[in-house]
Short mmCIF file of C-alpha atoms in Angstrom, two decimals:
data_model
loop_
_atom_site.label_atom_id
_atom_site.label_comp_id
_atom_site.label_asym_id
_atom_site.label_seq_id
_atom_site.Cartn_x
_atom_site.Cartn_y
_atom_site.Cartn_z
CA MET A 15 34.51 -52.43 -49.62
CA THR A 16 34.18 -56.17 -48.99
CA ASN A 17 35.16 -59.46 -50.60
CA GLY A 18 31.75 -60.90 -49.85
CA LEU A 19 29.94 -62.85 -47.13
CA ARG A 20 31.68 -65.82 -45.55
CA ASP A 21 30.60 -68.52 -43.12
CA ASN A 22 28.64 -67.20 -40.14
CA TYR A 23 28.10 -64.02 -42.16
CA THR A 24 31.46 -62.54 -41.22
CA TYR A 25 31.96 -59.14 -42.85
CA TYR A 26 35.61 -58.31 -43.70
CA TRP A 27 36.70 -54.65 -43.83
CA PHE A 28 39.70 -53.26 -45.69
CA GLN A 29 41.43 -49.94 -45.28
CA PRO A 30 42.36 -47.93 -48.44
CA PRO A 31 44.60 -46.81 -50.09
CA TYR A 32 46.12 -49.63 -52.05
CA PRO A 33 47.54 -52.07 -51.11
CA LYS A 34 44.41 -52.88 -49.11
CA THR A 35 45.17 -54.23 -45.67
CA GLY A 36 42.54 -56.03 -43.58
CA PHE A 37 42.48 -54.64 -40.07
CA GLY A 38 39.36 -56.10 -38.41
CA GLN A 39 36.31 -58.25 -38.77
CA TYR A 40 32.86 -58.39 -37.26
CA LYS A 41 30.34 -61.16 -37.11
CA PHE A 42 27.12 -59.95 -38.73
CA SER A 43 24.93 -61.68 -36.18
CA ASP A 44 26.80 -59.96 -33.31
CA LEU A 45 26.35 -56.55 -34.94
CA LEU A 46 22.65 -57.11 -35.41
CA ASP A 47 22.18 -58.41 -31.88
CA VAL A 48 23.91 -55.40 -30.36
CA ALA A 49 21.92 -53.01 -32.55
CA GLY A 50 18.62 -54.60 -31.54
CA TYR A 51 17.68 -56.06 -34.94
CA GLU A 52 15.97 -59.36 -35.63
CA TYR A 53 17.29 -61.37 -38.61
CA SER A 54 17.07 -64.64 -40.52
CA THR A 55 19.09 -66.15 -43.37
CA SER A 56 18.34 -68.09 -46.50
CA GLY A 57 21.33 -69.18 -48.58
CA ASN A 58 23.45 -66.14 -49.21
CA THR A 59 20.62 -63.80 -48.24
CA ILE A 60 20.11 -62.23 -44.79
CA TYR A 61 16.72 -60.76 -43.85
CA ILE A 62 16.79 -57.98 -41.27
CA SER A 63 13.91 -56.30 -39.40
CA ASN A 64 14.05 -53.54 -36.81
CA THR A 65 12.60 -53.74 -33.28
CA SER A 66 10.94 -51.00 -31.25
CA ASN A 67 12.66 -48.59 -28.97
CA PRO A 68 11.94 -48.95 -25.25
CA LYS A 69 8.64 -47.52 -24.07
CA VAL A 70 7.63 -46.02 -20.75
CA THR A 71 4.23 -47.62 -20.24
CA LYS A 72 3.53 -46.24 -16.75
CA PHE A 73 4.68 -43.01 -15.11
CA ASN A 74 2.36 -41.63 -12.43
CA ILE A 75 2.09 -40.49 -8.81
CA VAL A 76 0.42 -42.80 -6.31
CA GLU A 77 -0.83 -40.10 -3.93
CA GLN A 78 -3.85 -38.03 -4.91
CA PRO A 79 -3.47 -34.24 -5.07
CA THR A 80 -5.58 -31.85 -3.03
CA THR A 81 -8.82 -30.42 -4.35
CA THR A 82 -6.77 -27.68 -6.02
CA GLY A 83 -4.85 -30.25 -8.05
CA CYS A 84 -1.57 -29.63 -6.20
CA TYR A 85 0.39 -31.50 -3.57
CA PRO A 86 1.27 -29.98 -0.17
CA SER A 87 4.81 -28.67 0.05
CA SER A 88 7.15 -30.64 2.33
CA SER A 89 5.06 -33.75 1.65
CA THR A 90 6.29 -37.00 0.09
CA ILE A 91 5.06 -38.37 -3.22
CA THR A 92 5.59 -41.85 -4.68
CA ILE A 93 6.33 -42.23 -8.39
CA GLU A 94 5.37 -45.55 -9.99
CA PHE A 95 6.78 -46.44 -13.39
CA GLU A 96 7.13 -49.28 -15.85
CA VAL A 97 9.35 -49.70 -18.91
CA GLU A 98 9.14 -52.25 -21.72
CA GLU A 99 12.12 -53.16 -23.90
CA TYR A 100 12.12 -55.05 -27.20
CA MET A 101 15.70 -56.24 -27.69
CA PRO A 102 15.62 -59.71 -29.30
CA ILE A 103 17.99 -61.45 -26.87
CA SER A 104 19.11 -59.28 -23.94
CA ASN A 105 16.07 -58.67 -21.68
CA LYS A 106 18.14 -55.96 -20.05
CA LEU A 107 17.89 -52.18 -19.88
CA HIS A 108 21.17 -50.33 -19.87
CA ASN A 109 19.90 -47.53 -17.61
CA VAL A 110 16.71 -46.07 -16.13
CA GLN A 111 16.69 -42.47 -14.80
CA ILE A 112 14.20 -39.98 -13.35
CA PHE A 113 15.02 -36.27 -13.02
CA GLY A 114 13.12 -33.46 -11.29
CA TRP A 115 13.31 -29.80 -12.22
CA TRP A 116 11.73 -27.04 -10.13
CA ASP A 117 10.46 -24.13 -12.20
CA GLY A 118 12.89 -21.22 -11.92
CA GLU A 119 15.88 -23.32 -10.85
CA ASP A 120 18.99 -23.38 -13.04
CA ASN A 121 19.50 -27.13 -13.10
CA PRO A 122 17.54 -30.37 -12.69
CA PHE A 123 18.30 -32.90 -9.96
CA LEU A 124 18.56 -36.68 -10.13
CA ILE A 125 15.79 -38.59 -8.37
CA TYR A 126 16.38 -42.17 -9.51
CA SER A 127 19.09 -44.00 -11.46
CA LYS A 128 19.63 -47.72 -11.97
CA SER A 129 22.01 -49.41 -14.45
CA ASP A 130 22.02 -52.89 -16.04
CA VAL A 131 18.39 -53.48 -15.12
CA ASN A 132 16.98 -56.93 -15.70
CA ALA A 133 13.70 -56.69 -17.59
CA SER A 134 11.93 -59.95 -16.92
CA GLY A 135 9.84 -60.81 -19.95
CA GLY A 136 10.96 -57.50 -21.45
CA ARG A 137 9.34 -55.45 -18.67
CA PHE A 138 10.77 -53.57 -15.67
CA SER A 139 8.76 -51.76 -12.98
CA ASP A 140 9.73 -49.94 -9.79
CA LYS A 141 8.77 -46.97 -7.61
CA VAL A 142 10.61 -44.16 -5.85
CA THR A 143 9.63 -41.59 -3.20
CA VAL A 144 10.35 -37.87 -3.56
CA GLU A 145 10.19 -35.24 -0.81
CA LEU A 146 8.78 -31.98 -2.14
CA ALA A 147 10.42 -28.67 -1.28
CA THR A 148 9.23 -26.61 1.67
CA LEU A 149 8.15 -23.79 -0.64
CA PRO A 150 5.42 -23.99 -3.29
CA GLY A 151 6.26 -24.30 -6.95
CA THR A 152 5.96 -26.30 -10.15
CA LEU A 153 7.95 -29.50 -10.50
CA LYS A 154 8.65 -31.17 -13.84
CA LEU A 155 9.43 -34.88 -13.69
CA PHE A 156 11.38 -36.42 -16.57
CA MET A 157 11.98 -40.13 -17.12
CA ARG A 158 14.14 -41.93 -19.64
CA ALA A 159 15.28 -45.50 -20.16
CA TYR A 160 17.93 -46.90 -22.50
CA ASP A 161 17.84 -50.46 -23.79
CA GLY A 162 20.90 -52.57 -24.62
CA ALA A 163 21.30 -50.66 -27.87
CA TYR A 164 21.19 -47.30 -26.01
CA ARG A 165 17.89 -46.44 -27.67
CA VAL A 166 15.23 -44.25 -26.08
CA ASP A 167 11.73 -43.27 -27.10
CA GLN A 168 12.41 -41.22 -30.22
CA ASP A 169 8.80 -40.03 -30.30
CA SER A 170 9.66 -37.66 -27.45
CA LYS A 171 12.41 -35.66 -29.11
CA ALA A 172 10.28 -32.54 -28.78
CA GLN A 173 10.74 -32.79 -25.02
CA ASN A 174 14.52 -32.47 -25.14
CA ILE A 175 15.96 -30.44 -22.30
CA SER A 176 19.50 -29.82 -21.12
CA LEU A 177 20.09 -32.55 -18.59
CA PRO A 178 23.49 -33.82 -17.41
CA VAL A 179 23.57 -35.99 -20.57
CA ALA A 180 21.64 -34.66 -23.55
CA TYR A 181 19.40 -37.51 -24.66
CA PRO A 182 15.73 -37.48 -25.61
CA ILE A 183 13.33 -37.76 -22.70
CA ALA A 184 10.90 -40.63 -22.57
CA GLU A 185 8.13 -39.02 -20.52
CA LYS A 186 7.39 -35.72 -18.82
CA LEU A 187 5.01 -35.17 -15.90
CA VAL A 188 4.30 -31.70 -14.46
CA ILE A 189 2.89 -31.30 -10.97
CA CYS A 190 2.45 -28.34 -8.65
CA SER A 191 2.95 -28.04 -4.92
CA GLU A 192 1.40 -25.51 -2.59
CA LEU A 193 1.67 -24.49 1.02
CA ASP A 194 -0.49 -26.72 3.17
CA THR A 195 -2.91 -24.18 4.62
CA PRO A 196 -3.42 -24.90 8.32
CA SER A 197 -6.89 -25.96 9.35
CA ASP A 198 -8.67 -25.27 12.61
CA GLY A 199 -6.69 -28.09 14.15
CA GLY A 200 -3.37 -26.86 12.77
CA SER A 201 -0.04 -26.38 14.45
CA ILE A 202 -1.45 -24.34 17.34
CA PRO A 203 -4.39 -25.96 19.17
CA MET A 204 -7.52 -24.02 20.08
CA TYR A 205 -7.77 -23.19 23.76
CA ASP A 206 -10.18 -25.56 25.50
CA TRP A 207 -9.57 -24.49 29.12
CA THR A 208 -6.96 -27.17 29.71
CA ILE A 209 -3.27 -26.73 30.46
CA GLU A 210 -2.45 -28.75 27.34
CA THR A 211 -3.76 -25.90 25.16
CA LEU A 212 -2.25 -22.98 27.09
CA LEU A 213 0.75 -21.55 25.25
CA TYR A 214 4.23 -20.40 26.22
CA THR A 215 6.50 -18.25 23.99
CA ASP A 216 10.05 -16.98 24.30
CA GLY A 217 9.15 -13.30 24.36
CA LEU A 218 6.19 -12.75 22.08
CA GLY A 219 3.72 -11.78 24.81
CA THR A 220 2.84 -12.16 28.47
CA ASP A 221 2.34 -15.86 29.25
CA PRO A 222 0.22 -17.82 29.31
CA LEU A 223 -1.31 -17.23 25.88
CA ALA A 224 -3.95 -19.16 24.02
CA ARG A 225 -5.33 -19.49 20.53
CA SER A 226 -8.66 -17.73 20.66
CA ASN A 227 -11.97 -19.32 19.80
CA SER A 228 -15.57 -18.15 19.58
CA GLN A 229 -16.26 -18.69 23.26
CA MET A 230 -13.60 -16.31 24.52
CA ALA A 231 -14.01 -12.60 25.20
CA ASN A 232 -11.88 -9.75 26.49
CA HIS A 233 -12.37 -7.98 29.79
CA GLN A 234 -15.07 -5.77 28.26
CA GLY A 235 -17.04 -8.81 27.16
CA GLN A 236 -16.26 -8.22 23.47
CA ARG A 237 -15.35 -11.16 21.31
CA PRO A 238 -11.97 -10.62 19.65
CA TRP A 239 -12.44 -13.71 17.51
CA PHE A 240 -13.56 -13.54 13.89
CA GLY A 241 -12.86 -17.01 12.55
CA PRO A 242 -10.21 -19.61 13.44
CA LEU A 243 -7.68 -18.00 11.06
CA ARG A 244 -6.96 -14.40 10.08
CA TYR A 245 -6.65 -13.66 6.35
CA PRO A 246 -5.00 -10.34 5.48
CA THR A 247 -6.07 -7.81 2.89
CA ILE A 248 -3.01 -6.08 1.40
CA TYR A 249 -3.01 -2.41 0.41
CA HIS A 250 -0.40 -0.40 -1.43
CA GLY A 251 -0.40 2.61 0.82
CA HIS A 252 -3.29 3.66 3.04
CA VAL A 253 -6.95 3.26 2.18
CA ASP A 254 -7.76 6.86 3.05
CA ASP A 255 -4.96 7.98 0.71
CA GLY A 256 -6.68 6.44 -2.26
CA ALA A 257 -5.01 3.03 -2.12
CA THR A 258 -6.75 -0.11 -3.29
CA PRO A 259 -6.10 -3.77 -2.49
CA LEU A 260 -3.32 -5.30 -4.54
CA GLN A 261 -5.00 -7.17 -7.34
CA ASP A 262 -2.02 -9.39 -8.08
CA VAL A 263 -1.70 -10.98 -4.66
CA ASN A 264 -5.25 -11.04 -3.33
CA ASN A 265 -8.13 -13.29 -4.26
CA ASN A 266 -11.65 -13.99 -3.13
CA TYR A 267 -11.85 -16.64 -0.42
CA ASN A 268 -14.59 -17.98 1.80
CA VAL A 269 -13.77 -16.98 5.37
CA GLU A 270 -15.56 -16.60 8.68
CA GLY A 271 -15.96 -12.99 9.72
CA ARG A 272 -17.94 -11.04 12.27
CA TYR A 273 -21.21 -11.93 10.60
CA GLY A 274 -20.58 -15.56 9.67
CA MET A 275 -19.18 -17.08 6.48
CA HIS A 276 -18.69 -14.75 3.54
CA THR A 277 -16.42 -14.06 0.57
CA ALA A 278 -13.51 -11.73 1.35
CA PHE A 279 -10.93 -10.13 -0.94
CA ILE A 280 -7.83 -11.39 0.85
CA TYR A 281 -4.38 -12.87 0.55
CA LYS A 282 -4.33 -16.65 0.64
CA LYS A 283 -1.80 -17.02 3.47
CA PRO A 284 -3.64 -17.15 6.83
CA PHE A 285 -2.35 -16.28 10.30
CA TYR A 286 -3.06 -17.88 13.65
CA TYR A 287 -4.76 -15.55 16.11
CA ILE A 288 -3.53 -15.90 19.71
CA MET A 289 -4.10 -13.75 22.76
CA GLY A 290 -3.04 -13.38 26.37
CA PRO A 291 -2.40 -13.29 29.19
CA VAL A 292 -4.94 -15.97 30.09
CA ASP A 293 -6.02 -16.19 33.72
CA VAL A 294 -7.10 -19.80 34.16
CA ASP A 295 -9.11 -18.89 37.26
CA PHE A 296 -11.39 -16.67 35.16
CA ALA A 297 -11.14 -18.08 31.63
CA THR A 298 -14.38 -19.97 31.58
CA PRO A 299 -16.61 -20.62 28.57
CA TYR A 300 -18.27 -17.37 27.48
CA GLY A 301 -16.41 -15.59 30.27
CA PRO A 302 -13.56 -13.06 30.19
CA VAL A 303 -10.02 -14.19 29.46
CA HIS A 304 -8.80 -11.87 32.18
CA PRO A 305 -11.05 -9.85 34.46
CA SER A 306 -9.09 -6.60 34.61
CA VAL A 307 -6.03 -6.55 32.36
CA GLU A 308 -6.22 -5.50 28.72
CA THR A 309 -5.67 -8.56 26.57
CA GLU A 310 -2.94 -8.43 23.93
CA THR A 311 -3.51 -10.19 20.61
CA TYR A 312 -0.99 -11.49 18.07
CA ASN A 313 -1.23 -12.84 14.55
CA VAL A 314 1.54 -15.37 13.94
CA GLN A 315 2.55 -17.81 11.25
CA LEU A 316 5.24 -20.48 10.88
CA VAL A 317 8.63 -19.26 9.69
CA SER A 318 8.71 -22.14 7.20
CA MET A 319 5.61 -20.76 5.47
CA PHE A 320 7.44 -17.70 4.11
CA SER A 321 9.57 -17.48 1.00
CA GLU A 322 11.39 -14.47 -0.43
CA LYS A 323 8.56 -14.13 -2.95
CA ASP A 324 6.02 -13.88 -0.10
CA ILE A 325 7.96 -10.97 1.39
CA GLU A 326 8.01 -9.24 -1.99
CA ASP A 327 4.32 -9.87 -2.72
CA MET A 328 2.84 -9.23 0.70
CA PHE A 329 5.13 -6.57 2.15
CA ASN A 330 7.36 -5.18 -0.65
CA GLY A 331 10.34 -5.63 1.64
CA ASN A 332 13.94 -6.60 0.98
CA PRO A 333 13.42 -10.38 1.21
CA LYS A 334 16.78 -11.47 2.59
CA TYR A 335 16.93 -8.63 5.10
CA VAL A 336 13.38 -9.23 6.34
CA LEU A 337 13.74 -13.01 6.68
CA ASP A 338 17.12 -12.69 8.40
CA GLU A 339 16.37 -9.79 10.75
CA THR A 340 12.73 -10.31 11.78
CA PRO A 341 12.58 -11.85 15.28
CA LYS A 342 11.49 -15.49 15.44
CA TYR A 343 9.50 -16.85 18.36
CA LYS A 344 9.25 -20.41 19.58
CA ILE A 345 5.79 -21.43 20.73
CA GLU A 346 5.05 -24.49 22.84
CA THR A 347 2.30 -25.66 25.12
CA GLN A 348 2.51 -25.16 28.88
CA THR A 349 3.22 -28.90 29.08
CA GLY A 350 6.33 -28.49 26.92
CA LYS A 351 5.10 -29.73 23.54
CA PRO A 352 6.89 -27.71 20.82
CA LEU A 353 4.59 -26.14 18.22
CA GLY A 354 7.17 -24.57 15.89
CA THR A 355 8.93 -21.26 15.26
CA TYR A 356 6.82 -18.27 14.19
CA TYR A 357 6.94 -14.77 12.79
CA TYR A 358 4.72 -12.07 14.25
CA ILE A 359 3.00 -10.34 11.33
CA ARG A 360 3.54 -6.90 12.84
CA ASP A 361 7.28 -7.60 12.82
CA LEU A 362 7.24 -8.74 9.19
CA ALA A 363 5.43 -5.59 8.15
CA ALA A 364 7.71 -3.34 10.21
CA TYR A 365 10.96 -4.88 8.94
CA SER A 366 9.61 -4.52 5.39
CA GLY A 367 8.96 -0.79 5.82
CA GLY A 368 5.18 -1.10 6.10
CA GLU A 369 2.66 -1.72 8.85
CA ALA A 370 -0.21 -4.00 9.85
CA SER A 371 -3.54 -3.13 11.39
CA ASN A 372 -6.45 -4.81 13.14
CA ASN A 373 -9.03 -2.91 11.14
CA CYS A 374 -12.35 -4.49 10.18
CA THR A 375 -13.67 -3.13 6.90
CA ALA A 376 -16.37 -4.00 4.44
CA ILE A 377 -13.68 -5.49 2.21
CA ASN A 378 -12.22 -7.74 4.87
CA ASP A 379 -13.94 -8.25 8.19
CA THR A 380 -11.38 -10.81 9.29
CA CYS A 381 -9.68 -7.74 10.78
CA LEU A 382 -6.17 -8.03 9.43
CA GLU A 383 -4.77 -5.52 6.97
CA ILE A 384 -1.22 -5.08 5.65
CA TYR A 385 0.00 -1.76 4.20
CA ARG A 386 2.92 -1.87 1.80
CA THR A 387 5.31 1.00 1.16
CA ASP A 388 7.64 1.74 -1.75
CA TYR A 389 11.35 1.39 -2.28
CA PRO A 390 13.04 4.84 -2.07
CA ASP A 391 12.81 7.18 -5.06
CA ILE A 392 15.57 9.31 -6.58
CA THR A 393 13.69 12.21 -8.14
CA THR A 394 16.69 14.37 -9.16
CA PHE A 395 20.36 13.60 -9.79
CA THR A 396 22.21 16.43 -11.54
CA LEU A 397 25.64 17.87 -12.21
CA ARG A 398 26.16 21.46 -11.04
CA ASN A 399 26.33 24.23 -13.64
CA THR A 400 29.46 25.59 -11.95
CA ASN A 401 31.52 22.41 -12.56
CA ASP A 402 34.71 22.79 -14.62
CA TYR A 403 35.23 19.79 -16.93
CA SER A 404 38.14 21.22 -18.92
CA ALA A 405 40.96 19.41 -17.12
CA PRO A 406 41.58 16.71 -14.48
CA ASN A 407 42.00 17.32 -10.76
CA LYS A 408 38.98 19.61 -10.50
CA PRO A 409 36.10 18.55 -8.20
CA ILE A 410 32.88 17.57 -9.97
CA PHE A 411 29.88 18.25 -7.73
CA MET A 412 26.52 16.48 -7.94
CA ASP A 413 23.18 17.17 -6.32
CA PHE A 414 20.32 14.75 -5.70
CA SER A 415 17.00 14.53 -3.91
CA GLY A 416 14.13 12.12 -3.46
CA PHE A 417 11.81 10.36 -1.04
CA GLU A 418 11.79 7.36 1.28
CA TYR A 419 8.59 5.67 2.47
CA VAL A 420 9.44 3.66 5.59
CA ALA A 421 6.52 3.62 8.04
CA ASP A 422 7.08 4.42 11.68
CA ASN A 423 7.39 1.19 13.62
CA ARG A 424 4.95 -0.05 16.22
CA PHE A 425 6.63 1.86 19.06
CA GLY A 426 6.32 5.15 17.22
CA GLU A 427 10.03 5.33 16.33
CA VAL A 428 10.49 7.67 13.38
CA ARG A 429 12.69 5.86 10.88
CA ASN A 430 13.39 8.99 8.89
CA PHE A 431 16.76 8.56 7.23
CA VAL A 432 18.48 7.21 4.13
CA ASP A 433 22.08 6.18 3.56
CA TYR A 434 23.68 7.36 0.32
CA THR A 435 26.75 6.25 -1.62
CA LEU A 436 28.30 8.05 -4.59
CA GLU A 437 30.71 5.71 -6.35
CA GLY A 438 32.75 5.92 -9.54
CA VAL A 439 31.80 2.86 -11.60
CA GLU A 440 33.40 3.68 -14.98
CA GLY A 441 36.31 5.86 -16.02
CA PRO A 442 40.11 6.02 -16.14
CA SER A 443 40.78 7.19 -12.59
CA ILE A 444 37.93 7.11 -10.04
CA VAL A 445 36.50 3.58 -10.22
CA GLY A 446 35.89 2.39 -6.67
CA GLN A 447 36.10 5.85 -5.10
CA LYS A 448 33.17 6.39 -2.74
CA VAL A 449 31.47 9.20 -0.89
CA GLU A 450 29.10 7.88 1.79
CA GLY A 451 26.82 9.41 4.39
CA ARG A 452 23.42 9.46 6.08
CA LEU A 453 20.65 12.01 5.47
CA ILE A 454 17.73 12.73 7.80
CA THR A 455 14.47 12.87 5.86
CA ASN A 456 11.62 15.30 6.39
CA LYS A 457 8.42 13.36 7.00
CA ALA A 458 6.39 16.56 6.70
CA ILE A 459 7.05 16.83 2.95
CA ASP A 460 4.95 14.63 0.66
CA ASN A 461 5.69 13.35 -2.81
CA ALA A 462 2.92 14.78 -4.98
CA GLU A 463 3.51 12.00 -7.52
CA LYS A 464 2.53 9.34 -4.98
CA PRO A 465 -0.45 10.49 -2.90
CA HIS A 466 -1.06 6.93 -1.68
CA MET A 467 2.31 7.14 0.09
CA ASN A 468 1.59 10.43 1.87
CA ARG A 469 1.16 8.70 5.22
CA TYR A 470 4.73 7.47 5.05
CA ASP A 471 6.93 9.57 2.76
CA GLY A 472 9.85 11.72 3.81
CA SER A 473 12.01 13.87 1.51
CA TYR A 474 15.80 14.00 1.45
CA ILE A 475 18.26 16.35 -0.26
CA SER A 476 22.01 15.98 -0.77
CA PRO A 477 24.57 17.83 1.38
CA SER A 478 26.06 20.67 -0.67
CA ALA A 479 29.74 20.33 0.16
CA LEU A 480 30.28 16.57 0.13
CA THR A 481 28.75 15.05 -2.99
CA LYS A 482 31.68 15.27 -5.37
CA VAL A 483 34.35 13.23 -7.12
CA THR A 484 37.73 14.43 -8.41
CA PRO A 485 38.92 12.70 -11.62
CA THR A 486 42.69 12.68 -12.09
CA ALA A 487 42.74 11.87 -15.82
CA GLU A 488 40.93 12.87 -18.97
CA GLY A 489 38.15 10.61 -20.18
CA THR A 490 34.50 9.69 -19.77
CA TYR A 491 33.19 8.83 -16.31
CA LYS A 492 30.07 7.27 -14.83
CA VAL A 493 29.07 7.80 -11.21
CA GLN A 494 26.39 5.75 -9.46
CA LEU A 495 24.19 7.03 -6.65
CA THR A 496 22.81 4.42 -4.26
CA ILE A 497 20.02 5.28 -1.80
CA THR A 498 19.21 2.78 0.97
CA ASP A 499 16.29 3.29 3.35
CA ALA A 500 15.99 2.19 6.99
CA VAL A 501 14.90 -1.35 6.01
CA MET A 502 17.69 -1.96 3.50
CA ARG A 503 15.62 -1.28 0.38
CA THR A 504 17.96 0.10 -2.28
CA THR A 505 17.52 2.22 -5.40
CA THR A 506 20.30 3.34 -7.75
CA ALA A 507 20.78 6.03 -10.43
CA THR A 508 23.73 6.86 -12.69
CA ILE A 509 25.15 10.01 -14.25
CA THR A 510 27.92 10.51 -16.85
CA PHE A 511 30.36 13.29 -17.79
CA THR A 512 33.59 13.80 -19.75
CA ILE A 513 36.82 15.44 -18.56
CA GLY A 514 39.01 17.19 -21.16
CA PRO A 515 39.17 20.26 -23.42
CA ASN A 516 35.72 19.43 -24.84
CA GLY A 517 34.38 17.96 -21.61
CA GLY A 518 30.96 18.34 -20.12
CA PRO A 519 27.91 16.45 -18.88
CA GLY A 520 26.91 13.30 -20.74
CA ALA A 521 23.94 13.30 -23.08
CA PRO A 522 20.64 12.07 -21.64
CA ASP A 523 19.57 8.54 -22.58
CA GLY A 524 17.71 8.63 -25.86
CA GLY A 525 19.33 11.85 -27.12
CA GLY A 526 19.82 15.40 -25.96
CA GLU A 527 22.25 18.17 -26.74
CA TYR A 528 25.85 17.57 -25.86
CA GLY A 529 26.91 19.78 -23.00
CA SER A 530 23.41 20.13 -21.58
CA CYS A 531 23.21 19.96 -17.83
CA ALA A 532 19.89 18.11 -18.03
CA VAL A 533 21.01 14.57 -17.23
CA ASN A 534 18.57 11.71 -17.54
CA ILE A 535 18.18 9.59 -14.42
CA THR A 536 18.06 5.82 -14.80
CA THR A 537 16.87 4.23 -11.58
CA ASN A 538 16.98 0.60 -10.66
CA ALA A 539 15.33 -0.72 -7.52
CA THR A 540 17.53 -3.51 -6.24
CA GLN A 541 17.57 -5.72 -3.20
CA THR A 542 21.13 -5.14 -2.07
CA ILE A 543 21.83 -6.65 1.32
CA GLN A 544 23.76 -4.32 3.59
CA SER A 545 24.53 -4.40 7.27
CA SER A 546 22.00 -2.67 9.48
CA PRO A 547 22.98 0.84 10.64
CA ALA A 548 24.44 0.84 14.12
CA ASP A 549 21.60 2.87 15.56
CA ILE A 550 18.92 0.42 14.38
CA SER A 551 18.48 -2.54 16.70
CA PRO A 552 16.09 -5.47 16.20
CA VAL A 553 12.83 -5.09 18.08
CA PHE A 554 12.10 -7.86 20.56
CA GLU A 555 9.61 -6.25 22.92
CA ILE A 556 6.03 -6.71 21.72
CA SER A 557 3.29 -4.56 23.21
CA SER A 558 0.83 -3.77 20.44
CA ILE A 559 -2.58 -5.28 19.98
CA ILE A 560 -2.16 -6.68 16.46
#
């Protein structure tokens, strides 16, 4: 309560209970100033009116996007902004902040922050540059500004997000970035019969190499060039096994093929097409690159152009394993100008478990096809009928079988094996116990359920004497089977059983009679990173014609 207004509109506060004791006082005009109100007085009456919250009046990007509406990844954008504040006396903003948040990331990041900003005439403007990530994605830009009363634009409460401090956001701008597709004059120059355009690599092929153009031919006079860039068509399995291009990663693009410009059903990421060795004494316009030696050709692309998602979409490989293990090649001109570090597409396909081919088809006459293969399958995982579950310390045997689909690599090496691990994951006594080993697969046996994989599949079956665990206490147990193929692609399945007087196999998921030996298999394809088997060494020698 109060005893009334005094001179200068001082408002006295008292603290109950009785006897009332005054403990503080505020000057009305100071309170109103701090809160951002305008006021006037007449006699014993004070007239108060509210002012507006701060407003973001400009928030845009200076640079223009590409024709697709996106900005190239790894490029720099400039954000221009302007804020107006309406405090009656301060002409100062407490704080101005801009945050960025990449789609799929857990947290936003701070781009710009400035405190105690002078707003001349009630207006503050500035700009800030932002470097976009090297990988494509969607970036949300958030801006907020607090005036002297810590007010923000309350009209934007619907745009609340969890930022380091949870306040309403003044503005939101969403942009997209995309990989900057190389043009004809991209990172690797076209060969123009000068030493400046001859290429040197650290092991990719026999030097010197050159990026091919329409005036070059091989020793048979055939032109190996079908456009300045090679765009792959991606198949799940082999075409002659009934496979079709992957609809989710391919699109129609205008490309230059054997018969001129046309629309091809291809993946959007292009590859540079280089060849060699180049004999400068014979490499004349419309003449052979080399008069007698078969010319090798290579499709390469910058390492920085590949994300884990690209490996999943294009090759169905284990992303971390493929990006870490695939050889990387430095390319530079014969004069020493560095042109970047590249992957060879045949390597990417091989380390993913698939393959690539220079095969011109009606679907894609840019002559570059990628064939994906599957993660391994566990088709059976069962407990043996002869198991004794009545008491602890009795071995519990399991049997399993399935298929792997790793394609032979470019040297014809048969990568026909899987590594298996049986591990207790739940139970009173065997958690952490493992049984591990390697099984040779039979590439002559096909999986009838996947005819499109028949070019690649190989069956495996568990060893009879080894796949067991021995619980040492009564209770319910869960054992996990992990199958890992030659390119570190992993699939898991689990099985349950109970040890005790009423013990037996666990019921299948979704029901089933207790004690039945028919155990449901739950598989989960994961991307577990494991060390490469000792007998698998990275491939550095390149001799194919892809």
